[in-house]
């Protein structure tokens, strides 16, 4: 018998129910908890889908079997063969009376993390032992929901005639602003880790693909240590020809709503595990202009001047006022990147928009400048050297269609749909100011 035959289960824990009473089953999982009451030993076995109770009464079992049960340790991987017996108090209403125990893989003690503790360990302890942390079903649920979210997003794009693209993450120049770049050594040249696929997704607008999306990592050398920022984040980027700012916002809103509906339909167990209720807005996402934001913020005793970005205090006030999902539009051109198209009727105001969820920025986007001369002059206006954008600019000299797009933080959206308060909860191996391992 190979090791794989040995641990081949007949059922996952959620598949064992009172209807199977009297049947023999084989379950494989990690030892979650052991309670030795002397005459009877209870062992909880945890697998991907739940927990099964193993019950070993000394009156009914051989001394040898009792010794085997008592020898197993927490987080050791075991395969148990046994008979199903109804037990209303046990998980799924059943317990397994063992006839054979195979220890498949032993766990070292002490454990780096207690998987049964009711109060979570410190974030750092958890991230240091992330594999063990993920054995907890609530932690696991976050990543199942994130996976479903990405699956739904991909489906949405494919269903709507987008082409998936993959652009380089080793790049030669900045896109969003020079201070946020990680420099790297690229043979004899200096290069950077990409902070956004912006230039590439826009270049794709000159290819005839018309609508593209990318789900990929972005790198930001931001110093701040917050609950919303990481130095490596996952971004869902979309770029669309012949789409105005408003069309682009509609696509973003439609995607979010599709994701919320899908998560609600497909992940009820995970949401319950997290004790999280999804906030699914019924109507259109409200829109506030930057000017209106200024009023709201200033009327709530937080100082904000025209031309300033939202401070943390301003975001909080705005989040309390607006609630749920909303867009901010009509940002001043002065605080938006060079590629953002100014409004036709007022060149000081941009076509840029942000999508917020309460006080959290989820996405930024805009209509883009497709006119070469205007793009060139905007680069100069932002003190950027057009020479370093030569290849990007070239795509604008051969019939570039008008276009728009947005980038959305996938980890931040995961925070919203799982109720996580710290972005680190939503990333398997987060990279922040202090953490580069595991
Ligand atoms: P922006 O810089 O606003 O826009 O980024 C888009 C979205 O990405 C997420 N994000 C982050 N998430 C976690 N940690 C970070 N350090 C971090 N930085 C950004 C946010 C943010 O809203 N090129 C434009 C997008 C576009 O116009 O298409 C851009 O990168 O959720």
PDB file of C-alpha atoms and ligand atoms in Angstrom, residues 176 196 198 201 218 220 222 228-230 233 237 339 361-365 368 405-409 412 423, ligand 1:
ATOM      1  CA  UNK A 176       2.412  57.225 -11.120  1.00  0.00           C
ATOM      2  CA  UNK A 196       1.260  50.012 -12.374  1.00  0.00           C
ATOM      3  CA  UNK A 198      -0.589  51.907 -16.858  1.00  0.00           C
ATOM      4  CA  UNK A 201      -2.403  48.800 -20.919  1.00  0.00           C
ATOM      5  CA  UNK A 218       2.171  46.208  -8.447  1.00  0.00           C
ATOM      6  CA  UNK A 220       5.034  50.647  -4.351  1.00  0.00           C
ATOM      7  CA  UNK A 222       5.749  53.691   0.070  1.00  0.00           C
ATOM      8  CA  UNK A 228      -4.345  49.680   3.966  1.00  0.00           C
ATOM      9  CA  UNK A 229      -0.960  49.792   2.253  1.00  0.00           C
ATOM     10  CA  UNK A 230       1.471  47.103   1.203  1.00  0.00           C
ATOM     11  CA  UNK A 233      -0.215  44.612  -3.942  1.00  0.00           C
ATOM     12  CA  UNK A 237      -6.521  46.788 -14.242  1.00  0.00           C
ATOM     13  CA  UNK A 339      -1.953  60.702 -18.575  1.00  0.00           C
ATOM     14  CA  UNK A 361      -9.971  53.970  -1.702  1.00  0.00           C
ATOM     15  CA  UNK A 362     -10.598  50.919  -3.871  1.00  0.00           C
ATOM     16  CA  UNK A 363      -9.857  52.169  -7.350  1.00  0.00           C
ATOM     17  CA  UNK A 364      -8.685  55.120  -9.439  1.00  0.00           C
ATOM     18  CA  UNK A 365      -9.276  55.707 -13.102  1.00  0.00           C
ATOM     19  CA  UNK A 368      -6.831  59.183 -20.813  1.00  0.00           C
ATOM     20  CA  UNK A 405      -9.640  52.746 -17.702  1.00  0.00           C
ATOM     21  CA  UNK A 406      -9.036  52.091 -14.054  1.00  0.00           C
ATOM     22  CA  UNK A 407      -6.956  50.118 -11.594  1.00  0.00           C
ATOM     23  CA  UNK A 408      -8.461  48.490  -8.531  1.00  0.00           C
ATOM     24  CA  UNK A 409      -6.664  47.176  -5.467  1.00  0.00           C
ATOM     25  CA  UNK A 412      -8.404  46.137  -0.638  1.00  0.00           C
ATOM     26  CA  UNK A 423      -4.825  44.414   4.457  1.00  0.00           C
TER      27      UNK A 423
HETATM   28  P1  LIG B   1      -3.506  54.113  -8.011  1.00  0.00           P
HETATM   29  O1  LIG B   1      -2.119  54.490  -7.712  1.00  0.00           O
HETATM   30  O2  LIG B   1      -4.592  54.916  -7.342  1.00  0.00           O
HETATM   31  O3  LIG B   1      -3.821  54.226  -9.568  1.00  0.00           O
HETATM   32  O4  LIG B   1      -3.734  52.577  -7.666  1.00  0.00           O
HETATM   33  C1  LIG B   1      -4.945  51.924  -7.966  1.00  0.00           C
HETATM   34  C2  LIG B   1      -5.463  51.157  -6.773  1.00  0.00           C
HETATM   35  O5  LIG B   1      -4.508  50.208  -6.355  1.00  0.00           O
HETATM   36  C3  LIG B   1      -4.558  50.038  -4.967  1.00  0.00           C
HETATM   37  N1  LIG B   1      -3.260  50.357  -4.383  1.00  0.00           N
HETATM   38  C4  LIG B   1      -2.749  49.756  -3.295  1.00  0.00           C
HETATM   39  N2  LIG B   1      -3.206  48.768  -2.519  1.00  0.00           N
HETATM   40  C5  LIG B   1      -2.457  48.391  -1.478  1.00  0.00           C
HETATM   41  N3  LIG B   1      -1.264  48.934  -1.162  1.00  0.00           N
HETATM   42  C6  LIG B   1      -0.745  49.919  -1.924  1.00  0.00           C
HETATM   43  N4  LIG B   1       0.447  50.443  -1.617  1.00  0.00           N
HETATM   44  C7  LIG B   1      -1.502  50.389  -3.038  1.00  0.00           C
HETATM   45  N5  LIG B   1      -1.314  51.323  -3.989  1.00  0.00           N
HETATM   46  C8  LIG B   1      -2.384  51.300  -4.773  1.00  0.00           C
HETATM   47  C9  LIG B   1      -5.620  51.001  -4.438  1.00  0.00           C
HETATM   48  C10 LIG B   1      -5.713  52.018  -5.538  1.00  0.00           C
HETATM   49  O6  LIG B   1      -6.975  52.636  -5.590  1.00  0.00           O
HETATM   50  N6  LIG B   1      -2.573  53.675 -12.930  1.00  0.00           N
HETATM   51  C11 LIG B   1      -3.591  54.042 -11.950  1.00  0.00           C
HETATM   52  C12 LIG B   1      -4.888  53.316 -12.198  1.00  0.00           C
HETATM   53  C13 LIG B   1      -5.561  53.750 -13.469  1.00  0.00           C
HETATM   54  O7  LIG B   1      -5.813  54.958 -13.628  1.00  0.00           O
HETATM   55  O8  LIG B   1      -5.868  52.869 -14.296  1.00  0.00           O
HETATM   56  C14 LIG B   1      -3.057  53.708 -10.564  1.00  0.00           C
HETATM   57  O9  LIG B   1      -2.118  52.970 -10.391  1.00  0.00           O
HETATM   58  O10 LIG B   1      -6.830  50.295  -4.275  1.00  0.00           O
END
